Amino acid sequence: NAGVMQNPRHLVRRRGQEARLRCSPMKGHSHVYWYRQLPEEGLKFMVYLQKENIIDESGMPKERFSAEFPKEGPSILRIQQVVRGDSAAYFCASSPRRTGALTGELFFGEGSRLTVL
Amino acid sequence: AQKVTQAQTEISVVEKEDVTLDCVYETRDTTYYLFWYKQPPSGELVFLIRRNSFDEQNEISGRYSWNFQKSTSSFNFTITASQVVDSAVYFCALSEANRDDKIIFGKGTRLHILP
């Protein structure tokens, strides 16, 4: 059973470029969460998606950031016109049910580390 | 308002010593869950434990033990006879029934076990 797969593991971008981070949830999981970890910080919630729907994006910056979880394929976190402050580790987690984040039935990927030069 | 506080930013102990990582949380919900995660140098998140708000029984798993006290809103984590492999960042986290779509993490405690 494959776990949550994130790619790329490491991504380097120059200021102004776009970053796309992909997350393939565990098989059978239709709930996906994205978290961001800034250096020396804890993880901060960004967005919660179900298939084809954004449920809660209260943690997403208002500009340049977007997320999707299409019917087919991985969830994508997209950052347009990256700035140095976007450098962070981005973690994806998946769950088989709506209450996964409450009960801790949340499975994390290994993270994608974005470096903006 | 910060809901999970890990006051210890960094701790260093010599191998075989016991060490306790503190966690204080804040919530208005009566139903909530508390978690500890380990993040080793490789970067992944390793789930360690979950407790719900109705179960104050302390738990022991090998060298790890957790002390949950609702009266002080604390959920402390103790490693007994520490080993170098315990070196990692440890995160305490909280989820609340009224906000069941996210887990709130503390800032973490970086633990160094010195040989």
PDB file of C-alpha atoms in Angstrom, chain A residues 9 33 35 37 40-45 48 55-56 58-59 91 98-106 108-111 113, chain B residues 10 31-33 35 37 39 42-45 47 50 89 91 95-108 110:
ATOM      1  CA  ARG A   9      10.608  16.377  -3.069  1.00  0.00           C
ATOM      2  CA  TYR A  33      -5.039  18.732   3.244  1.00  0.00           C
ATOM      3  CA  TYR A  35       0.115  22.397   5.248  1.00  0.00           C
ATOM      4  CA  GLN A  37       6.097  24.613   7.337  1.00  0.00           C
ATOM      5  CA  GLU A  40      11.903  26.742  12.401  1.00  0.00           C
ATOM      6  CA  GLU A  41       8.110  26.817  12.564  1.00  0.00           C
ATOM      7  CA  GLY A  42       5.316  24.328  13.031  1.00  0.00           C
ATOM      8  CA  LEU A  43       2.978  23.291  10.293  1.00  0.00           C
ATOM      9  CA  LYS A  44       0.280  25.758   9.331  1.00  0.00           C
ATOM     10  CA  PHE A  45      -2.962  24.658   7.709  1.00  0.00           C
ATOM     11  CA  TYR A  48      -8.688  21.257   2.714  1.00  0.00           C
ATOM     12  CA  ILE A  55     -13.872  22.824   1.476  1.00  0.00           C
ATOM     13  CA  ASP A  56     -11.776  25.206   3.540  1.00  0.00           C
ATOM     14  CA  SER A  58      -8.910  29.783   5.219  1.00  0.00           C
ATOM     15  CA  GLY A  59      -5.167  29.239   5.536  1.00  0.00           C
ATOM     16  CA  PHE A  91       3.137  18.871   3.342  1.00  0.00           C
ATOM     17  CA  ARG A  98     -14.415  13.862   6.579  1.00  0.00           C
ATOM     18  CA  THR A  99     -13.431  13.689  10.222  1.00  0.00           C
ATOM     19  CA  GLY A 100      -9.893  12.572   9.530  1.00  0.00           C
ATOM     20  CA  ALA A 101      -8.376  15.816  10.715  1.00  0.00           C
ATOM     21  CA  LEU A 102     -10.370  15.629  13.946  1.00  0.00           C
ATOM     22  CA  THR A 103      -9.549  12.074  14.864  1.00  0.00           C
ATOM     23  CA  GLY A 104      -6.031  12.090  13.525  1.00  0.00           C
ATOM     24  CA  GLU A 105      -6.742   9.583  10.780  1.00  0.00           C
ATOM     25  CA  LEU A 106      -4.531  11.731   8.663  1.00  0.00           C
ATOM     26  CA  PHE A 108       1.182  12.781   5.792  1.00  0.00           C
ATOM     27  CA  GLY A 109       3.466  12.705   2.798  1.00  0.00           C
ATOM     28  CA  GLU A 110       7.171  13.376   3.075  1.00  0.00           C
ATOM     29  CA  GLY A 111       6.796  16.967   1.987  1.00  0.00           C
ATOM     30  CA  ARG A 113      10.718  21.567  -0.127  1.00  0.00           C
TER      31      ARG A 113
ATOM     32  CA  GLU B  10      15.322  23.508  21.866  1.00  0.00           C
ATOM     33  CA  THR B  31     -14.482  17.421  22.342  1.00  0.00           C
ATOM     34  CA  TYR B  32     -10.986  17.612  21.002  1.00  0.00           C
ATOM     35  CA  TYR B  33      -7.961  15.486  20.217  1.00  0.00           C
ATOM     36  CA  PHE B  35      -1.409  14.546  19.103  1.00  0.00           C
ATOM     37  CA  TYR B  37       4.350  13.986  15.918  1.00  0.00           C
ATOM     38  CA  GLN B  39       9.974  15.024  12.561  1.00  0.00           C
ATOM     39  CA  SER B  42      14.964  13.417   7.080  1.00  0.00           C
ATOM     40  CA  GLY B  43      11.908  15.677   7.287  1.00  0.00           C
ATOM     41  CA  GLU B  44       8.905  13.389   7.247  1.00  0.00           C
ATOM     42  CA  LEU B  45       6.220  13.532   9.909  1.00  0.00           C
ATOM     43  CA  PHE B  47       2.624  10.102  14.065  1.00  0.00           C
ATOM     44  CA  ARG B  50      -3.497  10.577  19.760  1.00  0.00           C
ATOM     45  CA  VAL B  89      11.736  18.011  16.219  1.00  0.00           C
ATOM     46  CA  PHE B  91       5.290  18.696  17.472  1.00  0.00           C
ATOM     47  CA  SER B  95      -7.911  19.267  16.648  1.00  0.00           C
ATOM     48  CA  GLU B  96     -11.311  20.519  17.747  1.00  0.00           C
ATOM     49  CA  ALA B  97     -14.751  19.109  17.043  1.00  0.00           C
ATOM     50  CA  ASN B  98     -16.057  22.489  15.931  1.00  0.00           C
ATOM     51  CA  ARG B  99     -13.155  22.927  13.531  1.00  0.00           C
ATOM     52  CA  ASP B 100     -12.848  19.397  12.300  1.00  0.00           C
ATOM     53  CA  ASP B 101     -11.089  20.191   9.105  1.00  0.00           C
ATOM     54  CA  LYS B 102      -7.703  21.069  10.473  1.00  0.00           C
ATOM     55  CA  ILE B 103      -5.058  20.087  12.978  1.00  0.00           C
ATOM     56  CA  ILE B 104      -3.315  22.963  14.740  1.00  0.00           C
ATOM     57  CA  PHE B 105       0.367  22.442  15.395  1.00  0.00           C
ATOM     58  CA  GLY B 106       2.651  23.945  17.977  1.00  0.00           C
ATOM     59  CA  LYS B 107       5.953  25.404  16.854  1.00  0.00           C
ATOM     60  CA  GLY B 108       7.832  22.313  17.871  1.00  0.00           C
ATOM     61  CA  ARG B 110      13.986  20.523  18.728  1.00  0.00           C
TER      62      ARG B 110
END
